[in-house]
Coordinates of C-alpha atoms and ligand atoms in Angstrom, one line a residue:
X1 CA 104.6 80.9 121.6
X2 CA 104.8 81.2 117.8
X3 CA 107.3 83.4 116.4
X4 CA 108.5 83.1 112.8
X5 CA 109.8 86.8 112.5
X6 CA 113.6 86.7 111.9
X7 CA 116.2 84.7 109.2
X8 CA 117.0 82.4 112.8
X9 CA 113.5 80.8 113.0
X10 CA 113.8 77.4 114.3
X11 CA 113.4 74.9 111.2
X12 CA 113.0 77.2 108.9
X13 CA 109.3 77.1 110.3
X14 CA 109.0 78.9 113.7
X15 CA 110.2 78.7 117.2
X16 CA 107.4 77.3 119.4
X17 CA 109.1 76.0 122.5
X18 CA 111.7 79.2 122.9
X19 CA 113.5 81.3 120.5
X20 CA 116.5 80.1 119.0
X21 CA 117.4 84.4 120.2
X22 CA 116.7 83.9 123.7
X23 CA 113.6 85.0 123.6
X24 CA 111.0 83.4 126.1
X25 CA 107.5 82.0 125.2
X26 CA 106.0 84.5 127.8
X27 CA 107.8 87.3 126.3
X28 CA 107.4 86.5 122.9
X29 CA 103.2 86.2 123.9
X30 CA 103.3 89.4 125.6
X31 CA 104.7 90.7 122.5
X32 CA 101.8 89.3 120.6
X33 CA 99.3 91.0 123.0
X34 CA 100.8 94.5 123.0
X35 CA 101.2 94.3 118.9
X36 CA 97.6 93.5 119.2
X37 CA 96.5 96.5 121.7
X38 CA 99.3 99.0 119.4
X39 CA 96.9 97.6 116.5
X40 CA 94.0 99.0 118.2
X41 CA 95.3 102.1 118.8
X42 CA 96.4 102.3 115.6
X43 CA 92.6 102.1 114.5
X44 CA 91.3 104.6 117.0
X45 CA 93.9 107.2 115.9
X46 CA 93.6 106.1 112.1
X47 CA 89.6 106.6 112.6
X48 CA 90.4 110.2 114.8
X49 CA 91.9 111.6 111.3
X50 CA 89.4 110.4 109.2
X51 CA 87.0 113.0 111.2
X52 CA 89.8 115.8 110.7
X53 CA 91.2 115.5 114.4
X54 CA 94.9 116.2 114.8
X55 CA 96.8 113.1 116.5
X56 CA 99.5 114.0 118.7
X57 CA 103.1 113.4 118.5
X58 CA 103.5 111.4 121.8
X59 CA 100.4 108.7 120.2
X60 CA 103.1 108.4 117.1
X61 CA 106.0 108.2 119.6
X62 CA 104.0 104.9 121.5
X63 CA 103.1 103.1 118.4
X64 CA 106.9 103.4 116.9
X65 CA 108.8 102.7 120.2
X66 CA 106.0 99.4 120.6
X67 CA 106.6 98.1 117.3
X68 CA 110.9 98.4 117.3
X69 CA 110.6 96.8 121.0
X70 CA 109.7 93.9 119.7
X71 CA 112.1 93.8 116.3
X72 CA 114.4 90.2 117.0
X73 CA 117.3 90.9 119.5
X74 CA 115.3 94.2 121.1
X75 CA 114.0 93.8 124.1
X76 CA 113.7 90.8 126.7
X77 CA 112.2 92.4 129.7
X78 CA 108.4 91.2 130.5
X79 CA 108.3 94.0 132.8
X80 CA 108.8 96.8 130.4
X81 CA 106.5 95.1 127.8
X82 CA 103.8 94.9 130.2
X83 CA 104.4 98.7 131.1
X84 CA 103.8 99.5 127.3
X85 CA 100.7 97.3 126.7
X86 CA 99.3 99.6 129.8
X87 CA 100.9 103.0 128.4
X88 CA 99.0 102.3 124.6
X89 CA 95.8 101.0 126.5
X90 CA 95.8 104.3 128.6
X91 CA 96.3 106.5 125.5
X92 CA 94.0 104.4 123.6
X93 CA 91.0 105.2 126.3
X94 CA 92.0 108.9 125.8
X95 CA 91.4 108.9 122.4
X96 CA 88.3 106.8 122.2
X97 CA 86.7 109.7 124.5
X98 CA 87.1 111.9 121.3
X99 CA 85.9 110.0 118.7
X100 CA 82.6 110.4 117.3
X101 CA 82.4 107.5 115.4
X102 CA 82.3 104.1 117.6
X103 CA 80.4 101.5 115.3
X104 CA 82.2 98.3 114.3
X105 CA 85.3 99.2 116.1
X106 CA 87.9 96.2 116.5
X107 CA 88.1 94.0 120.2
X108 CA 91.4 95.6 120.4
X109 CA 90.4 98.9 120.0
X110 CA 87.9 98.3 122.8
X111 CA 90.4 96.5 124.9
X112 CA 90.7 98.2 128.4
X113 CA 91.5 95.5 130.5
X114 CA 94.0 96.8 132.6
X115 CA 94.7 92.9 135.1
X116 CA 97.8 91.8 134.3
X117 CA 97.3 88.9 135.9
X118 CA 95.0 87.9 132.5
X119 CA 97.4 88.9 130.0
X120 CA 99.6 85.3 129.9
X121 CA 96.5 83.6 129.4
X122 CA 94.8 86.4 126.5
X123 CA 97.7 86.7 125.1
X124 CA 97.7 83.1 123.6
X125 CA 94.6 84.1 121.4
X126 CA 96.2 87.2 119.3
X127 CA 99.0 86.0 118.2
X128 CA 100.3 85.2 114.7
X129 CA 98.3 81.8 114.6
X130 CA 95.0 83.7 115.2
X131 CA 94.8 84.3 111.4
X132 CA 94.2 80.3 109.5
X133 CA 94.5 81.4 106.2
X134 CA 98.2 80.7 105.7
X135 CA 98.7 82.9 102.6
X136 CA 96.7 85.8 104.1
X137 CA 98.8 85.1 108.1
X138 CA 101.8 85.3 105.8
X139 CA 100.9 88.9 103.8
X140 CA 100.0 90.0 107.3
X141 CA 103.2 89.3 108.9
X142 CA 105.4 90.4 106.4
X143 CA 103.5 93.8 106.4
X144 CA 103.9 93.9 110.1
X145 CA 107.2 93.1 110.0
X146 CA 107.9 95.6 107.5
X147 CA 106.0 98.0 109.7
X148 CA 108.8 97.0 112.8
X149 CA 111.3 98.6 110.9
X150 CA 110.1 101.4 109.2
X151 CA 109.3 101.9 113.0
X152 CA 113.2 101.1 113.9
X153 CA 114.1 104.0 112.0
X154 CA 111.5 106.4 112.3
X155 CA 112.3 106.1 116.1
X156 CA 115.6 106.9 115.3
X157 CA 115.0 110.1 113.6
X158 CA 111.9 111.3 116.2
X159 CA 115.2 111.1 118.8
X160 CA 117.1 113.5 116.6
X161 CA 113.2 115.5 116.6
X162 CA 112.1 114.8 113.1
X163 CA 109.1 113.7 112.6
X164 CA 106.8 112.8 109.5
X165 CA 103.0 113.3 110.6
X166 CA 102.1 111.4 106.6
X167 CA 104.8 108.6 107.6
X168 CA 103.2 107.7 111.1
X169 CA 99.7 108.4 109.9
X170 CA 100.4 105.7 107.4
X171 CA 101.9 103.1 109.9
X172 CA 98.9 103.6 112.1
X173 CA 96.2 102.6 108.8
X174 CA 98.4 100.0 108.0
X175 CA 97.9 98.4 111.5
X176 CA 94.5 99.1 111.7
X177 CA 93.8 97.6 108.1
X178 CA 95.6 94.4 109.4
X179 CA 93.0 93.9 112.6
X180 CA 90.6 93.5 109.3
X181 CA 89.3 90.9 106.9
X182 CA 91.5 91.6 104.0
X183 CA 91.9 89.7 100.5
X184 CA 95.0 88.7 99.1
X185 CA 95.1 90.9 96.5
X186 CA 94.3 93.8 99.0
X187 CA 97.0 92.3 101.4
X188 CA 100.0 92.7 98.4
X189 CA 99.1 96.3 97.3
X190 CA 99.4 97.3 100.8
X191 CA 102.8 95.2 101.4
X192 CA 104.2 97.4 98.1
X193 CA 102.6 100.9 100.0
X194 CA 104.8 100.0 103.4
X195 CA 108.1 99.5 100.7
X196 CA 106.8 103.2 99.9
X197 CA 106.8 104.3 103.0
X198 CA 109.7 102.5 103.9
X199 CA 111.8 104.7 101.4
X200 CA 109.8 108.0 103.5
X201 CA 111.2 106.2 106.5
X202 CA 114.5 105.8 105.3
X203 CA 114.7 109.0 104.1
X204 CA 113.0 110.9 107.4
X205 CA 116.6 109.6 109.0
X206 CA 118.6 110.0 106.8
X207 CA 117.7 113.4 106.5
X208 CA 118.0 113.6 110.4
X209 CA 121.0 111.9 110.8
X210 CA 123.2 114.2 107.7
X211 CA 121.5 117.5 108.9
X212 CA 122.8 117.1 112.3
X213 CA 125.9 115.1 112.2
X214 CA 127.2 116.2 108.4
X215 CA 126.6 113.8 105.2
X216 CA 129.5 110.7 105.9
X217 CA 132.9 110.7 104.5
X218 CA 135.6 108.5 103.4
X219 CA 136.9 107.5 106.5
X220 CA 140.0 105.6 108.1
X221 CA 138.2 103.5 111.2
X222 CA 141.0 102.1 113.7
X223 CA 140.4 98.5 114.7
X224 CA 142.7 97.8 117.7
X225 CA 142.9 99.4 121.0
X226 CA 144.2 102.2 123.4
X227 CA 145.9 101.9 126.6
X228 CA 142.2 104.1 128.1
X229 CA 139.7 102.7 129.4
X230 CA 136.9 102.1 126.9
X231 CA 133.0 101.9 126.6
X232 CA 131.7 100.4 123.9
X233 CA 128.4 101.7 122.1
X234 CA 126.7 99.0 119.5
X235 CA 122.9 99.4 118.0
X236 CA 121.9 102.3 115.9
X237 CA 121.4 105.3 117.7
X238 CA 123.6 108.3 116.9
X239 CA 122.0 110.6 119.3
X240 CA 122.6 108.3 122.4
X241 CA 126.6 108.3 120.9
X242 CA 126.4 111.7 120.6
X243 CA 125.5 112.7 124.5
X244 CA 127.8 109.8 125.7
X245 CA 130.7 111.4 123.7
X246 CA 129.9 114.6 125.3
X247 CA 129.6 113.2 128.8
X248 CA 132.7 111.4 128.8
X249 CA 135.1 114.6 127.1
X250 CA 138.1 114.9 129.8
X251 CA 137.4 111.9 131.5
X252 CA 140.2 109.5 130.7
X253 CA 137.5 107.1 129.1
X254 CA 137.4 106.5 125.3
X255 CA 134.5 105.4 123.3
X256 CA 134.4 102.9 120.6
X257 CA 131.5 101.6 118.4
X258 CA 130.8 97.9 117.8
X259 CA 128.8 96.5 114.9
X260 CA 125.9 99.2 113.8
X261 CA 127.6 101.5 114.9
X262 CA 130.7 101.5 113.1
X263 CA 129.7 103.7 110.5
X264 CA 129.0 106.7 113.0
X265 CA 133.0 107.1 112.1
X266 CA 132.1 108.3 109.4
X267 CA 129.9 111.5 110.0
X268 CA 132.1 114.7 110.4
X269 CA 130.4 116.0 113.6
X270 CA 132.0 112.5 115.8
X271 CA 135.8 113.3 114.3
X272 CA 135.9 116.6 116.5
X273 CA 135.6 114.0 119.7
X274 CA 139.5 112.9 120.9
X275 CA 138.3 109.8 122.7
X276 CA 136.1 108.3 119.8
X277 CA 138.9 105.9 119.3
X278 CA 137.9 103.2 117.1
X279 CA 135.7 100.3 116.1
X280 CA 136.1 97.0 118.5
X281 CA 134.9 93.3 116.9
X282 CA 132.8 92.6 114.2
X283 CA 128.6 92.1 113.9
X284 CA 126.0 91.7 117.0
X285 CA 126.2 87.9 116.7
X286 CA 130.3 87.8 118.1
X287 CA 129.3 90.2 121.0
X288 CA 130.0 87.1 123.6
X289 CA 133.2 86.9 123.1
X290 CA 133.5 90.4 122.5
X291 CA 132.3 92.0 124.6
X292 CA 134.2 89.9 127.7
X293 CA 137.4 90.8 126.0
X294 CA 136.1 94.3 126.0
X295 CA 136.8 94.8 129.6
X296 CA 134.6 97.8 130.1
X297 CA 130.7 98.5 130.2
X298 CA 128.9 98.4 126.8
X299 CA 125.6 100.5 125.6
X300 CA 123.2 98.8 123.8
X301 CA 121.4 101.6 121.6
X302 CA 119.2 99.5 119.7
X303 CA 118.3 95.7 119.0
X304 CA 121.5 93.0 118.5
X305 CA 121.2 91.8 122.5
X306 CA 122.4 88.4 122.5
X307 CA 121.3 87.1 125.8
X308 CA 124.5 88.4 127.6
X309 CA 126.9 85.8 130.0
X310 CA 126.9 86.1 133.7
X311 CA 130.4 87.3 133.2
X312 CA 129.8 90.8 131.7
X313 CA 126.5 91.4 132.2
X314 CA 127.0 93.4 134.8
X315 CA 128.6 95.4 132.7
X316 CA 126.4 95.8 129.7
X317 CA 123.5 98.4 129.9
X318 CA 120.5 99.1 127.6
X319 CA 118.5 102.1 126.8
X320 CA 115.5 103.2 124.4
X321 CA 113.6 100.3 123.1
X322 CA 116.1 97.7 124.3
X323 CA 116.0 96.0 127.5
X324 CA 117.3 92.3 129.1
X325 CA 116.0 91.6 133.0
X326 CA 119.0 92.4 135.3
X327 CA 120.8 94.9 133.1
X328 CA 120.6 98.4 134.5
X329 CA 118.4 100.8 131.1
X330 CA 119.4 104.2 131.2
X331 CA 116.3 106.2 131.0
X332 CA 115.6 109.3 128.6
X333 CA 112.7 110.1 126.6
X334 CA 113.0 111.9 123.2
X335 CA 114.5 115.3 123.6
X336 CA 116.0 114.2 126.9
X337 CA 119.2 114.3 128.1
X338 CA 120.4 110.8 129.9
X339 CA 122.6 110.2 132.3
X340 CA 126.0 107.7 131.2
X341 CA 127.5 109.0 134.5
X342 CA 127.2 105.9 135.9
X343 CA 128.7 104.0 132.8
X344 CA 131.4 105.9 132.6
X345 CA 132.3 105.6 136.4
X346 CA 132.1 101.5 135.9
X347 CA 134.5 102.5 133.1
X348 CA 137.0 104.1 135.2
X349 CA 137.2 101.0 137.3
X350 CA 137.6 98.5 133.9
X351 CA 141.0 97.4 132.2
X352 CA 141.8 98.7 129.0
X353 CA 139.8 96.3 126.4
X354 CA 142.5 93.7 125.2
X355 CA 143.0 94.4 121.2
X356 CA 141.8 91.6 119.7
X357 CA 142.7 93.2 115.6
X358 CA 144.9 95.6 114.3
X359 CA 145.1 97.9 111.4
X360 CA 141.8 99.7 110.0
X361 CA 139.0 99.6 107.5
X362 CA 137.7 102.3 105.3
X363 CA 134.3 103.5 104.9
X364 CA 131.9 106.3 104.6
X365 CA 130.7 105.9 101.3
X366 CA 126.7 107.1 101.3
X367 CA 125.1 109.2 99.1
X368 CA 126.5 112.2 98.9
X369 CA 130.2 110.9 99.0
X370 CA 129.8 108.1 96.3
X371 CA 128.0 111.6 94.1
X372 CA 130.8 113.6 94.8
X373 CA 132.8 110.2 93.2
X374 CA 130.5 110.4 90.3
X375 CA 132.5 111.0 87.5
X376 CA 135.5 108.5 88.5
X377 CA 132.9 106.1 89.1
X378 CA 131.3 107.0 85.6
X379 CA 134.4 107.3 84.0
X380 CA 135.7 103.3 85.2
X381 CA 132.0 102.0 84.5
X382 CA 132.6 103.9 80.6
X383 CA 135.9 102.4 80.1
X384 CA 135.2 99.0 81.7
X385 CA 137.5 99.1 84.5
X386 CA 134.3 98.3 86.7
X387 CA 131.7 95.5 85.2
X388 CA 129.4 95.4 87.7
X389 CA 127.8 96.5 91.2
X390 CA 127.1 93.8 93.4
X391 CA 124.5 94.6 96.3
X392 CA 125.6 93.1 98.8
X393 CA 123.8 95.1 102.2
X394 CA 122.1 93.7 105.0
X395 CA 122.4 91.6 108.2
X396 CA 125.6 89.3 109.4
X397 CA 124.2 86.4 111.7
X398 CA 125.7 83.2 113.6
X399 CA 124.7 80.5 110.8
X400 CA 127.5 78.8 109.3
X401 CA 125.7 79.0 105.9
X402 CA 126.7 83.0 105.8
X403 CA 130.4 81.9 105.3
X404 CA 129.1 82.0 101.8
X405 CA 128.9 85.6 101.9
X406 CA 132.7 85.8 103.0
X407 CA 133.3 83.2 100.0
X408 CA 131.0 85.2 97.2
X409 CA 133.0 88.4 97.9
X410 CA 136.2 86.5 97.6
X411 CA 135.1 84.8 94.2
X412 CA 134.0 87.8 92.4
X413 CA 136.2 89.1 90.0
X414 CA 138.7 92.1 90.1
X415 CA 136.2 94.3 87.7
X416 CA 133.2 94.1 90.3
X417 CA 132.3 96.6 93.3
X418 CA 130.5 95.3 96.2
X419 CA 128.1 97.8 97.7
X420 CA 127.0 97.7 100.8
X421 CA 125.6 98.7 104.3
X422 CA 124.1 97.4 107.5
X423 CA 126.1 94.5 109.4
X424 CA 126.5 92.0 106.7
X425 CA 129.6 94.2 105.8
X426 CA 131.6 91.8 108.4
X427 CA 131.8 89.2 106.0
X428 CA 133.9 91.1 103.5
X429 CA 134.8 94.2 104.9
X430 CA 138.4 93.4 106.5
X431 CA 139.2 91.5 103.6
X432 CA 141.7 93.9 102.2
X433 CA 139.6 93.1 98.3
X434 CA 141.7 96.1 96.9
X435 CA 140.5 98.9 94.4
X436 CA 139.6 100.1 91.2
X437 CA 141.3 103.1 90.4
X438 CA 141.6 104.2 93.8
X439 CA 137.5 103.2 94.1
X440 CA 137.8 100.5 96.9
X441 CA 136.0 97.3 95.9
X442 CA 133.6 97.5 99.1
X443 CA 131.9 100.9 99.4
X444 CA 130.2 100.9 102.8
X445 CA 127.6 103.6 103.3
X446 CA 127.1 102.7 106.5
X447 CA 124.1 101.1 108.2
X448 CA 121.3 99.2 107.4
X449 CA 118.9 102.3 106.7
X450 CA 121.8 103.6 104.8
X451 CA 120.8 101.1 101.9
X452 CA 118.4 104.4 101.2
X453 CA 122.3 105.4 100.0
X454 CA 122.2 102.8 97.9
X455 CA 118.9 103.1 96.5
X456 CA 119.9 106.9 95.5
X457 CA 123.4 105.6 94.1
X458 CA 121.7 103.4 92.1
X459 CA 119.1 106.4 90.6
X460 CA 121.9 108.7 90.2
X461 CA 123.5 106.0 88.4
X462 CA 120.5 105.5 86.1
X463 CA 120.0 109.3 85.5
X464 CA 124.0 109.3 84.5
X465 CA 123.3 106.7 82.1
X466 CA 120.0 108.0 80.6
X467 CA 118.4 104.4 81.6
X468 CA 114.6 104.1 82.0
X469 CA 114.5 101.0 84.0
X470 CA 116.9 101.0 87.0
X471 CA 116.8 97.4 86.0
X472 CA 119.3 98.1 83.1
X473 CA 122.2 99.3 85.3
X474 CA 125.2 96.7 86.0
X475 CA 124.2 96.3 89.3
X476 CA 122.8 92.7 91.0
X477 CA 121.7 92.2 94.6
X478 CA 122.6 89.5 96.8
X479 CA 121.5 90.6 100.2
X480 CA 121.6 88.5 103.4
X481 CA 118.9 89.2 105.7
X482 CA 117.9 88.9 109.3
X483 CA 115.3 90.5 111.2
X484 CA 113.0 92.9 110.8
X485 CA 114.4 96.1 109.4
X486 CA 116.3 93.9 106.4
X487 CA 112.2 93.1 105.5
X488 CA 111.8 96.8 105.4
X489 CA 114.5 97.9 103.3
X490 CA 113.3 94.4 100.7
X491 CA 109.8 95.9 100.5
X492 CA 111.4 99.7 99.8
X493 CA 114.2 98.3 97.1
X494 CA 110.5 96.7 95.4
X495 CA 108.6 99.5 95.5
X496 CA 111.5 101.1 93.4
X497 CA 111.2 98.8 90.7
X498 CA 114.1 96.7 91.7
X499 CA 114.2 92.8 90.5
X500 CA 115.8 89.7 90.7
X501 CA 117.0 90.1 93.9
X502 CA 118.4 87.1 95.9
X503 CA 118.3 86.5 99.2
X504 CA 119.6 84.7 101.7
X505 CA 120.8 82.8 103.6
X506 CA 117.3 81.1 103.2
X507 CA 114.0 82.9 102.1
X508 CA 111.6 83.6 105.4
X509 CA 109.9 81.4 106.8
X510 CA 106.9 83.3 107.2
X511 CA 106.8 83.8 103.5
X512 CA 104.4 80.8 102.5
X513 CA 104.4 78.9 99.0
X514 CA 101.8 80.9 97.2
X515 CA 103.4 84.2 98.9
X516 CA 106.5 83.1 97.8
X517 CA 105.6 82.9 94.7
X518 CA 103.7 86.2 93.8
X519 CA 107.4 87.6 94.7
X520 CA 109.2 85.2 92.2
X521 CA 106.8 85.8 89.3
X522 CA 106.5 89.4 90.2
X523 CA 110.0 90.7 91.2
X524 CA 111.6 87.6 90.2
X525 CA 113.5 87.2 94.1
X526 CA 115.6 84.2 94.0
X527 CA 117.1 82.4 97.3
X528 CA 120.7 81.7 96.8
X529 CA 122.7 78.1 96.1
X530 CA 126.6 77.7 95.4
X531 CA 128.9 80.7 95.0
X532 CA 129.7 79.0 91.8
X533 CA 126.3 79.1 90.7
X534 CA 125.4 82.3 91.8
X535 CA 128.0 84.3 90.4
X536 CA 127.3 83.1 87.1
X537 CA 123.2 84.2 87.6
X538 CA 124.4 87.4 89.2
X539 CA 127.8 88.4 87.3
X540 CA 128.4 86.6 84.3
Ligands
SF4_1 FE1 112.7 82.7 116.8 FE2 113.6 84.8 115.4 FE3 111.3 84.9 116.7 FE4 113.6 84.8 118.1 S1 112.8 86.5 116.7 S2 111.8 83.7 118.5 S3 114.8 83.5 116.8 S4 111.8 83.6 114.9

């Protein structure tokens, strides 16, 4: 195996022998193989369009779902990545019937072999060290990875049936491209086009996720527990919430969100729910000592599986893209209705989780909350009473080195609003940093595809202030990053002109020297050092 995909990456370098996540070497090659065969359907499709024929939802629907199965965290389950490099060969064949145009087609566009007793063995040969040239392997990757979580989120809005036809169209020509012989040059204009789309993604769900569920809302979010019986519901998916909030109304169960999903507190359409009690723990990387406190079963919507203890596991179920071998997935296509009924009767059975916080934390502050703020916020930039915006978004993780987040947020001074979203928000969130006016010092607008929030505070901000560069506003970024969808919302915060960001806790790995550097001259991304240091680059 070589993976090199996530912030966790053994050395710094790559895991080889097994991934510092959990993740096997024969999953992690499988992987490989069915990004591969997604690549070549990606070309068919891409090549179907060119000669005006209409692709259908469900081939958008398999290259999305293939690409966030495999985002860090996701999915550990051979079997079901198997099933999928079968599915997207089958659909492949389909379309290949229809196309007109054969010549100089890709091997994995004409990959049809269906023995999965030969897969181990090919998939050695397409993974990431198939490409030598180590500046063009690293463009490649970081596109792909890019690609994952645009994917991530465009999966997420197809379940709330929205759908951009331009959006997947794109992510399919961006796969195919990548099976070819690209320069360098070619490689970074088409890294900035997927931040471009990455915004279109972002925005595709964040339009699906206000027009069903309301736009978010200051909210109060209780952190400690109920005497009930509780299931708790972590990843990103606000549709899968939604039908296990509805399937467990009068049953003497309540529901509380871990991690991701804290912020779905905050959308109006969740408050009318009695038994959506509260938020339990903190980011994905605490979950095993959470979740066995927990007591009851826990939902995994999306990707932050840590390989779960023997102890709970039998409690802790997946569904969508995720998956882990012995844990029961709750099936249910897009459009579906699932069944939770058997969740919720392993709830019945469970203690009460044991409360392992008290008190509450306040969020809900996207987009059209924070613009509805506009003129306090204005007003206290105006008069001085705020200095600066620090960007603080992205992912939380188990390395000791992201105590420096907790100790940044801390050090800035009492002038300075940290902005935020995704899970990185643990580090500072229940730190009680006070306010500014009655503007709290932390807005949260709410997960990590909420930094689209941010990215339209930060516009509205610039149109308020008659700025041409976005540049010029008193705002600095220091985002911690992750896995895969963090690369996503990087490349979309670049495409709109956003510079000097740092990040941390260390750059990628799969970024190499040369790559490194087109992003220091061009966008001027920095990695980060002390707290002292750094909040004299990024404050003053
Ligand atoms: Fe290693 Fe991260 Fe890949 Fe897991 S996802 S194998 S930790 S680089």
């Amino acid at each position: 195996m070589f993976c090199f995909q996530c912030q966790e990456a053994a050395r710094n370098f790559g895991c080889t022998q097994v991934g510092v996540c959990g993740k096997q070497p024969a999953t992690s090659n499988l992987m490989d193989l069915m990004i591969w065969v997604t690549k070549g359907l990606s070309q068919v499709a891409t090549r179907l369009r060119a000669e005006g024929k209409q692709i259908d939802k469900d081939v958008n629907h398999i290259v999305t779902y293939n690409l966030f199965q495999t985002i860090t965290n996701a999915n550990f389950d051979d079997d079901k990545v198997v099933e999928r490099i079968l599915l997207t060969i089958a659909a492949k064949e389909q379309l290949l019937a229809t196309l007109a145009d054969k010549n100089n087609l890709s091997t994995a566009a004409l990959f049809n072999n269906a023995d999965v007793s030969t897969y181990a063995e090919l998939a050695k040969t397409v993974g990431v060290l198939a490409e030598s040239n180590e500046d063009v392997r690293s463009l490649k990757e970081l596109i792909t990875y890019g690609l994952k979580g645009v994917c991530a989120y465009t999966k997420h809005a197809n379940n709330l049936i929205n759908e951009n036809e331009e959006l997947d169209a794109f992510i399919q020509k961006a796969l195919s491209d990548l099976l070819e012989v690209k320069s360098v040059d070619e490689l970074v204009a088409l890294t900035l086009e997927t931040g471009k789309w990455g915004v279109a993604g972002m925005a595709l769900l964040d339009t699906a996720n206000t027009s069903t569920y309301g736009h978010p809302e200051i909210t109060k979010v209780k952190l400690g527990v109920g005497k009930n019986p509780g299931i708790l519901i972590s990843g990103h998916d606000l549709r899968d919430l939604e039908m296990l909030l509805e399937q467990t109304q009068g049953t003497g169960v309540d529901v509380y969100t871990h991690s991701e999903m804290l912020p779905a507190h905050y959308y109006p359409a969740f408050k009318k729910y009695p038994n959506f009690y509260g938020n339990y723990g903190n980011a994905w990387w605490m979950q095993k000592k959470e979740f066995e406190s927990f007591n009851g079963p826990i939902l995994m919507t999306t990707n932050c599986i840590v390989p779960p203890a023997q102890s709970y596991k039998p409690r802790l179920f997946t569904t969508g893209a995720t998956g882990f071998p012995g844990c029961k997935h709750i099936a249910g296509n897009i459009g579906e209705q699932k069944d939770f009924s058997e969740i919720i009767a392993l709830a019945k059975t469970c203690p009460a989780p044991t409360q392992i916080e008290d008190g509450e934390l306040v969020g809900g502050f996207a987009h059209e909350q924070v613009f509805a703020l506009a003129d306090k916020v204005v007003d206290a930039v105006k008069s001085g009473a705020i200095k600066k915006f620090v960007v603080m978004g992205g992912c939380d993780g188990r390395s000791k080195s992201r105590d420096y987040y907790t100790e940044f947020a801390k050090a800035l001074p009492k002038d300075t609003v940290i902005l935020t979203a995704g899970c990185a928000k643990y580090k500072y969130i229940k730190l009680n940093l006070g306010d500014i006016g009655g503007i709290p010092r932390v807005l949260d607008a709410g997960q990590c595809n909420d930094s689209y929030s941010l990215a339209l505070i930060a516009l509205k901000l610039k149109e308020v202030f008659g700025l041409d560069d976005i540049n010029d506003l008193p705002i600095a970024y220091n985002i911690a990053w992750y896995e895969q969808k963090a690369v996503i919302v990087l490349l979309a915060l670049l495409y709109l002109g956003v510079k000097n960001i740092h990040l941390g806790p260390t750059l990628p790995a799969f970024l190499s020297p040369n790559v490194a550097n087109v992003l220091v001259e061009n966008f001027g991304i920095a990695g980060i050092s002390s707290v002292e240091d750094d909040l004299k680059v990024l404050v003053g």
